[in-house]
């Protein structure tokens, strides 16, 4: 992997990681009140995937999607404002953290309905295929989503129609509070690609080089008309399902395994191996922290949407009061 790509992945990873830490601190200090799904442990998988995309490629994601949106390039100020429910947010404060949409960054849908994003991703990919615009669509979802009917329907149709779509399963080994082995009888999600004649790869999502290579191959396949790919990025959810949730059900051995696999120190070590200087890496993080602080200040200072907004943006034509 070339140095520019590695630096890009590092920057995206740290933007995700520092944002996650900021959201948790805002929640803990009562400055923010919202549902929040932490992504400590998953930072690198999305950074490497999004680094393989072009800015106008499409993304469909989930309630745990803030990391995907940040890695894709949604500007921090409107993103934070949306999470604070403010009028300056990506959806004018009417979507909130679970419904971030930002077409300028290619973020077309964020949905809390598990599995529902995959057929929508097919629709976006079909539109690109019809237009011949070379865009690639990525659908992010978790391991739990692969037991929803929509997952199977979407994979079958995408392969039939050779759609330029990537099914990006972030396998964090838990669906809500249920461990992988208690919700799925196959050992690996990627075996399901074969059932649809689809290319599939299971990858250590905490290995930057392997993760990026898998992402790049899938993007190249989709963009060149070779059809969809199922990527299973193995990772860990290092905290509970949502912020504040009990996770005492996670066995001690699993917690130890997660801590040993932490992608952040591993990526930092890789950067140092590639002769990036310690202070250069620190400076990148300091810049990100300054951008995050500015985004938080912007969000806090912004107004909430007024009552006149309630019927707007629901139907194409505004409904009279
Ligand atoms: C159709 C549907 N069923 C159930 C739920 C409740 N629910 C919310 S998150 C979740 C777990 C999904 O797990 P996974 O797909 O592995 O994603 P993760 O949360 O681990 O990122 C469930 C069952 C839901 N939101 N939608
Ligand atoms: Mg999961």
Tab-separated table of C-alpha atoms and ligand atoms in Angstrom:
chain	number	residue	atom	x	y	z
A	1	UNK	CA	0.000	0.000	0.000
A	2	UNK	CA	1.390	3.409	-0.917
A	3	UNK	CA	2.085	6.023	1.752
A	4	UNK	CA	-0.666	8.397	0.602
A	5	UNK	CA	-3.289	5.671	0.962
A	6	UNK	CA	-1.955	4.666	4.363
A	7	UNK	CA	-2.030	8.274	5.541
A	8	UNK	CA	-5.559	8.656	4.179
A	9	UNK	CA	-6.683	5.555	6.100
A	10	UNK	CA	-4.976	6.777	9.279
A	11	UNK	CA	-6.658	10.184	9.014
A	12	UNK	CA	-10.097	8.685	8.412
A	13	UNK	CA	-9.604	6.186	11.246
A	14	UNK	CA	-8.619	8.883	13.714
A	15	UNK	CA	-11.481	11.157	12.656
A	16	UNK	CA	-13.827	8.291	13.441
A	17	UNK	CA	-12.053	7.354	16.692
A	18	UNK	CA	-11.845	10.902	18.080
A	19	UNK	CA	-15.487	11.542	17.171
A	20	UNK	CA	-16.573	8.378	18.950
A	21	UNK	CA	-14.703	9.485	22.048
A	22	UNK	CA	-16.230	12.968	21.819
A	23	UNK	CA	-19.778	11.629	21.472
A	24	UNK	CA	-19.291	9.443	24.539
A	25	UNK	CA	-17.917	12.342	26.546
A	26	UNK	CA	-20.783	14.644	25.444
A	27	UNK	CA	-23.284	11.993	26.516
A	28	UNK	CA	-21.548	11.351	29.843
A	29	UNK	CA	-21.483	15.033	30.726
A	30	UNK	CA	-25.132	15.549	29.735
A	31	UNK	CA	-24.347	17.984	26.910
A	32	UNK	CA	-25.940	15.629	24.393
A	33	UNK	CA	-29.008	13.434	24.849
A	34	UNK	CA	-29.597	10.900	22.105
A	35	UNK	CA	-29.404	7.197	21.315
A	36	UNK	CA	-25.818	6.463	20.444
A	37	UNK	CA	-24.269	3.240	19.175
A	38	UNK	CA	-20.566	3.240	19.950
A	39	UNK	CA	-18.063	2.019	17.429
A	40	UNK	CA	-14.988	1.630	19.579
A	41	UNK	CA	-13.145	-1.257	17.991
A	42	UNK	CA	-14.573	-0.917	14.468
A	43	UNK	CA	-12.826	2.304	13.406
A	44	UNK	CA	-10.412	0.868	10.883
A	45	UNK	CA	-12.816	-1.295	8.867
A	46	UNK	CA	-14.877	1.630	7.700
A	47	UNK	CA	-11.865	3.934	7.173
A	48	UNK	CA	-10.213	1.426	4.835
A	49	UNK	CA	-13.471	0.737	2.965
A	50	UNK	CA	-14.276	4.414	2.435
A	51	UNK	CA	-10.689	5.208	1.415
A	52	UNK	CA	-11.196	2.867	-1.563
A	53	UNK	CA	-14.222	4.886	-2.792
A	54	UNK	CA	-14.619	8.087	-4.772
A	55	UNK	CA	-16.383	11.014	-3.062
A	56	UNK	CA	-19.507	10.659	-5.225
A	57	UNK	CA	-19.907	6.911	-4.659
A	58	UNK	CA	-23.030	6.018	-2.706
A	59	UNK	CA	-23.328	4.798	0.871
A	60	UNK	CA	-26.279	3.260	2.698
A	61	UNK	CA	-25.770	2.589	6.399
A	62	UNK	CA	-27.336	1.911	9.781
A	63	UNK	CA	-27.946	3.369	13.254
A	64	UNK	CA	-24.262	2.549	13.995
A	65	UNK	CA	-23.377	4.522	10.872
A	66	UNK	CA	-21.827	7.742	12.152
A	67	UNK	CA	-18.422	6.189	11.659
A	68	UNK	CA	-19.288	5.237	8.095
A	69	UNK	CA	-20.569	8.749	7.401
A	70	UNK	CA	-17.514	10.421	8.888
A	71	UNK	CA	-15.167	8.064	7.044
A	72	UNK	CA	-17.088	8.691	3.801
A	73	UNK	CA	-16.518	12.428	4.192
A	74	UNK	CA	-19.680	14.010	5.583
A	75	UNK	CA	-18.532	17.415	6.913
A	76	UNK	CA	-18.402	17.404	10.712
A	77	UNK	CA	-20.369	20.602	11.385
A	78	UNK	CA	-23.701	19.571	9.778
A	79	UNK	CA	-23.181	15.999	10.995
A	80	UNK	CA	-22.788	17.068	14.629
A	81	UNK	CA	-25.629	19.571	14.262
A	82	UNK	CA	-27.919	16.770	13.035
A	83	UNK	CA	-27.005	14.583	15.984
A	84	UNK	CA	-27.830	17.499	18.288
A	85	UNK	CA	-31.185	17.887	16.438
A	86	UNK	CA	-30.368	21.371	15.156
A	87	UNK	CA	-31.707	23.244	12.112
A	88	UNK	CA	-28.203	23.446	10.605
A	89	UNK	CA	-27.916	19.653	10.503
A	90	UNK	CA	-27.701	17.451	7.410
A	91	UNK	CA	-31.465	16.833	7.670
A	92	UNK	CA	-32.340	20.156	9.307
A	93	UNK	CA	-32.366	18.455	12.700
A	94	UNK	CA	-35.348	16.300	11.784
A	95	UNK	CA	-33.516	13.019	11.235
A	96	UNK	CA	-31.216	12.730	14.207
A	97	UNK	CA	-28.380	10.287	14.665
A	98	UNK	CA	-30.199	7.301	13.153
A	99	UNK	CA	-31.242	9.018	9.929
A	100	UNK	CA	-28.270	10.980	8.632
A	101	UNK	CA	-28.562	11.692	4.911
A	102	UNK	CA	-26.057	13.813	3.010
A	103	UNK	CA	-26.267	13.311	-0.751
A	104	UNK	CA	-23.375	15.733	-1.402
A	105	UNK	CA	-21.113	13.154	0.295
A	106	UNK	CA	-22.940	10.206	-1.297
A	107	UNK	CA	-24.684	9.270	1.974
A	108	UNK	CA	-28.122	8.431	0.613
A	109	UNK	CA	-29.870	6.565	3.436
A	110	UNK	CA	-29.275	5.723	7.100
A	111	UNK	CA	-31.847	3.393	8.573
A	112	UNK	CA	-32.535	1.826	11.959
A	113	UNK	CA	-34.477	-1.064	10.396
A	114	UNK	CA	-31.970	-3.909	10.403
A	115	UNK	CA	-31.294	-5.240	6.889
A	116	UNK	CA	-33.524	-2.734	5.126
A	117	UNK	CA	-30.630	-0.809	3.576
A	118	UNK	CA	-29.545	-3.628	1.272
A	119	UNK	CA	-32.432	-3.541	-1.242
A	120	UNK	CA	-32.196	0.266	-1.207
A	121	UNK	CA	-28.505	-0.031	-2.089
A	122	UNK	CA	-29.517	-2.262	-5.007
A	123	UNK	CA	-31.868	0.476	-6.207
A	124	UNK	CA	-29.096	3.073	-6.116
A	125	UNK	CA	-26.740	0.683	-7.908
A	126	UNK	CA	-29.376	-0.094	-10.556
A	127	UNK	CA	-29.820	3.638	-11.161
A	128	UNK	CA	-26.045	4.018	-11.605
A	129	UNK	CA	-25.970	1.040	-13.948
A	130	UNK	CA	-28.787	2.523	-16.052
A	131	UNK	CA	-27.121	5.937	-16.146
A	132	UNK	CA	-23.712	4.425	-16.828
A	133	UNK	CA	-22.186	6.857	-14.330
A	134	UNK	CA	-19.608	4.382	-12.914
A	135	UNK	CA	-20.676	4.996	-9.339
A	136	UNK	CA	-20.289	2.230	-6.785
A	137	UNK	CA	-22.746	1.755	-3.903
A	138	UNK	CA	-21.685	0.372	-0.519
A	139	UNK	CA	-24.259	-1.049	1.892
A	140	UNK	CA	-22.995	-1.312	5.486
A	141	UNK	CA	-24.669	-3.688	7.925
A	142	UNK	CA	-23.836	-6.023	10.778
A	143	UNK	CA	-23.620	-9.781	11.233
A	144	UNK	CA	-27.114	-9.839	12.753
A	145	UNK	CA	-28.582	-8.327	9.582
A	146	UNK	CA	-27.575	-11.363	7.548
A	147	UNK	CA	-30.434	-13.377	9.050
A	148	UNK	CA	-33.052	-10.958	7.713
A	149	UNK	CA	-34.818	-11.982	4.494
A	150	UNK	CA	-33.877	-8.727	2.770
A	151	UNK	CA	-30.186	-9.674	2.934
A	152	UNK	CA	-30.796	-12.838	0.881
A	153	UNK	CA	-33.179	-11.200	-1.573
A	154	UNK	CA	-30.767	-8.330	-2.139
A	155	UNK	CA	-27.724	-10.552	-2.707
A	156	UNK	CA	-29.585	-12.741	-5.181
A	157	UNK	CA	-30.895	-9.831	-7.215
A	158	UNK	CA	-27.606	-7.925	-7.167
A	159	UNK	CA	-25.765	-10.915	-8.569
A	160	UNK	CA	-28.470	-11.641	-11.173
A	161	UNK	CA	-28.271	-8.082	-12.453
A	162	UNK	CA	-24.499	-7.676	-11.875
A	163	UNK	CA	-25.137	-4.494	-9.919
A	164	UNK	CA	-22.213	-2.237	-8.936
A	165	UNK	CA	-22.797	-2.758	-5.219
A	166	UNK	CA	-20.684	-3.915	-2.276
A	167	UNK	CA	-22.333	-5.650	0.652
A	168	UNK	CA	-20.106	-4.610	3.510
A	169	UNK	CA	-20.778	-6.727	6.585
A	170	UNK	CA	-19.025	-5.408	9.675
A	171	UNK	CA	-19.002	-8.638	11.671
A	172	UNK	CA	-18.516	-7.425	15.232
A	173	UNK	CA	-19.565	-10.866	16.519
A	174	UNK	CA	-22.745	-9.635	18.260
A	175	UNK	CA	-26.239	-8.846	17.089
A	176	UNK	CA	-27.561	-6.584	19.845
A	177	UNK	CA	-26.900	-8.708	22.969
A	178	UNK	CA	-26.645	-12.075	21.191
A	179	UNK	CA	-23.275	-13.630	20.345
A	180	UNK	CA	-22.667	-14.694	16.754
A	181	UNK	CA	-22.726	-18.445	17.502
A	182	UNK	CA	-26.144	-18.040	19.173
A	183	UNK	CA	-27.734	-16.399	16.116
A	184	UNK	CA	-26.017	-18.056	13.121
A	185	UNK	CA	-25.115	-21.683	12.452
A	186	UNK	CA	-22.465	-21.157	9.762
A	187	UNK	CA	-18.983	-20.204	10.943
A	188	UNK	CA	-18.610	-17.294	8.621
A	189	UNK	CA	-20.961	-14.887	6.845
A	190	UNK	CA	-18.924	-15.005	3.662
A	191	UNK	CA	-19.926	-18.617	2.964
A	192	UNK	CA	-23.325	-17.175	2.071
A	193	UNK	CA	-21.885	-15.398	-0.986
A	194	UNK	CA	-21.465	-18.806	-2.663
A	195	UNK	CA	-25.206	-19.424	-2.389
A	196	UNK	CA	-25.743	-16.541	-4.812
A	197	UNK	CA	-22.731	-17.183	-7.056
A	198	UNK	CA	-21.211	-13.994	-5.738
A	199	UNK	CA	-17.599	-13.078	-5.060
A	200	UNK	CA	-16.946	-12.945	-1.329
A	201	UNK	CA	-14.076	-12.319	1.019
A	202	UNK	CA	-13.656	-12.553	4.761
A	203	UNK	CA	-10.917	-10.325	6.056
A	204	UNK	CA	-9.294	-9.293	9.333
A	205	UNK	CA	-10.799	-5.821	9.504
A	206	UNK	CA	-8.117	-4.690	11.942
A	207	UNK	CA	-5.368	-5.329	9.394
A	208	UNK	CA	-5.193	-2.080	7.393
A	209	UNK	CA	-3.421	-3.570	4.407
A	210	UNK	CA	-5.655	-6.641	4.094
A	211	UNK	CA	-8.808	-4.602	4.712
A	212	UNK	CA	-7.894	-2.012	2.091
A	213	UNK	CA	-6.903	-4.679	-0.463
A	214	UNK	CA	-10.275	-6.407	-0.041
A	215	UNK	CA	-12.122	-3.102	-0.350
A	216	UNK	CA	-10.158	-2.001	-3.416
A	217	UNK	CA	-10.699	-5.301	-5.218
A	218	UNK	CA	-14.454	-5.106	-4.606
A	219	UNK	CA	-14.615	-1.474	-5.749
A	220	UNK	CA	-12.637	-2.263	-8.913
A	221	UNK	CA	-14.905	-5.230	-9.646
A	222	UNK	CA	-18.062	-3.161	-9.230
A	223	UNK	CA	-16.779	-0.191	-11.211
A	224	UNK	CA	-15.608	-2.312	-14.124
A	225	UNK	CA	-18.959	-4.071	-14.533
A	226	UNK	CA	-17.917	-7.251	-12.710
A	227	UNK	CA	-20.841	-7.080	-10.288
A	228	UNK	CA	-21.246	-7.222	-6.530
A	229	UNK	CA	-19.032	-8.505	-3.713
A	230	UNK	CA	-19.825	-9.586	-0.172
A	231	UNK	CA	-17.090	-8.404	2.180
A	232	UNK	CA	-17.080	-9.739	5.723
A	233	UNK	CA	-14.840	-7.511	7.829
A	234	UNK	CA	-14.055	-9.290	11.093
A	235	UNK	CA	-13.902	-6.790	13.948
A	236	UNK	CA	-14.906	-6.300	17.566
A	237	UNK	CA	-17.501	-4.143	19.241
A	238	UNK	CA	-15.509	-3.183	22.309
A	239	UNK	CA	-18.489	-1.820	24.258
A	240	UNK	CA	-22.177	-2.610	24.697
A	241	UNK	CA	-24.734	-2.544	21.869
A	242	UNK	CA	-25.574	1.097	22.557
A	243	UNK	CA	-23.919	3.679	24.772
A	244	UNK	CA	-24.718	2.958	28.399
A	245	UNK	CA	-25.843	-0.628	27.734
A	246	UNK	CA	-24.700	-3.375	30.052
A	247	UNK	CA	-22.210	-5.716	28.428
A	248	UNK	CA	-21.446	-8.007	31.329
A	249	UNK	CA	-22.681	-10.892	29.133
A	250	UNK	CA	-19.498	-10.638	27.059
A	251	UNK	CA	-17.139	-13.334	28.422
A	252	UNK	CA	-13.811	-12.283	29.944
A	253	UNK	CA	-11.860	-14.240	27.278
A	254	UNK	CA	-13.701	-12.328	24.555
A	255	UNK	CA	-12.885	-8.995	26.220
A	256	UNK	CA	-9.217	-9.999	26.411
A	257	UNK	CA	-9.234	-11.106	22.754
A	258	UNK	CA	-10.745	-7.745	21.764
A	259	UNK	CA	-8.228	-5.727	23.746
A	260	UNK	CA	-5.350	-7.623	22.124
A	261	UNK	CA	-6.783	-6.940	18.648
A	262	UNK	CA	-7.438	-3.189	19.218
A	263	UNK	CA	-7.067	-1.601	15.758
A	264	UNK	CA	-5.856	1.799	16.985
A	265	UNK	CA	-2.452	0.852	18.497
A	266	UNK	CA	-1.990	-1.647	15.680
A	267	UNK	CA	-2.516	1.017	13.013
A	268	UNK	CA	-0.236	3.429	14.836
A	269	UNK	CA	2.513	0.778	14.903
A	270	UNK	CA	2.029	0.200	11.176
A	271	UNK	CA	2.412	3.934	10.530
A	272	UNK	CA	5.640	4.032	12.534
A	273	UNK	CA	6.888	0.981	10.615
A	274	UNK	CA	6.289	2.945	7.430
A	275	UNK	CA	8.514	5.743	8.751
A	276	UNK	CA	5.772	8.237	9.583
A	277	UNK	CA	7.053	10.444	12.381
A	278	UNK	CA	5.401	10.364	15.782
A	279	UNK	CA	4.868	14.125	15.810
A	280	UNK	CA	3.308	14.085	12.329
A	281	UNK	CA	0.749	11.544	13.569
A	282	UNK	CA	0.126	13.605	16.716
A	283	UNK	CA	-0.382	16.722	14.625
A	284	UNK	CA	-3.024	14.965	12.501
A	285	UNK	CA	-4.921	13.998	15.656
A	286	UNK	CA	-4.616	17.529	17.091
A	287	UNK	CA	-6.067	18.963	13.841
A	288	UNK	CA	-8.938	16.489	13.969
A	289	UNK	CA	-9.642	17.402	17.614
A	290	UNK	CA	-9.775	21.087	16.666
A	291	UNK	CA	-12.232	20.318	13.835
A	292	UNK	CA	-14.378	18.260	16.212
A	293	UNK	CA	-14.384	21.015	18.861
A	294	UNK	CA	-15.454	23.515	16.191
A	295	UNK	CA	-18.236	21.165	15.060
A	296	UNK	CA	-19.492	20.737	18.634
A	297	UNK	CA	-19.477	24.507	19.202
A	298	UNK	CA	-21.316	25.022	15.901
A	299	UNK	CA	-23.923	22.408	16.820
A	300	UNK	CA	-24.490	23.781	20.333
A	301	UNK	CA	-24.808	27.375	19.057
A	302	UNK	CA	-27.262	26.424	16.276
A	303	UNK	CA	-31.038	26.846	16.683
A	304	UNK	CA	-33.509	23.980	16.879
A	305	UNK	CA	-35.882	23.655	13.891
A	306	UNK	CA	-39.040	25.740	14.266
A	307	UNK	CA	-42.592	24.283	14.322
A	308	UNK	CA	-43.112	25.424	10.711
A	309	UNK	CA	-40.643	22.691	9.694
A	310	UNK	CA	-42.819	19.830	10.888
A	311	UNK	CA	-44.649	19.188	7.591
A	312	UNK	CA	-41.764	20.120	5.320
A	313	UNK	CA	-39.559	17.505	3.616
A	314	UNK	CA	-42.092	14.744	4.264
A	315	UNK	CA	-43.888	14.690	0.927
A	316	UNK	CA	-42.651	16.181	-2.319
A	317	UNK	CA	-45.259	18.890	-1.928
A	318	UNK	CA	-45.800	20.428	1.467
A	319	UNK	CA	-49.116	19.457	3.049
A	320	UNK	CA	-51.239	22.405	4.137
A	321	UNK	CA	-51.699	22.807	7.884
B	1	LIG	C1	-36.001	-5.381	11.474
B	1	LIG	C2	-35.405	-5.124	12.854
B	1	LIG	N1	-35.393	-6.108	13.763
B	1	LIG	C3	-34.863	-5.887	14.987
B	1	LIG	C4	-34.343	-4.657	15.316
B	1	LIG	C5	-33.726	-4.425	16.696
B	1	LIG	N2	-32.262	-4.345	16.561
B	1	LIG	C6	-31.635	-3.160	16.540
B	1	LIG	S1	-29.992	-3.335	16.346
B	1	LIG	C7	-30.104	-5.009	16.299
B	1	LIG	C8	-28.862	-5.862	16.178
B	1	LIG	C9	-28.291	-5.911	14.797
B	1	LIG	O1	-27.032	-6.494	14.874
B	1	LIG	P1	-25.988	-6.377	13.734
B	1	LIG	O2	-26.684	-6.455	12.422
B	1	LIG	O3	-24.929	-7.366	14.009
B	1	LIG	O4	-25.425	-4.897	13.831
B	1	LIG	P2	-24.558	-4.213	15.005
B	1	LIG	O5	-25.533	-3.557	15.936
B	1	LIG	O6	-23.753	-5.256	15.652
B	1	LIG	O7	-23.729	-3.179	14.326
B	1	LIG	C10	-31.421	-5.413	16.439
B	1	LIG	C11	-31.855	-6.824	16.450
B	1	LIG	C12	-34.390	-3.647	14.341
B	1	LIG	N3	-33.898	-2.411	14.565
B	1	LIG	N4	-34.901	-3.894	13.106
B	2	LIG	MG1	-23.103	-7.119	14.956
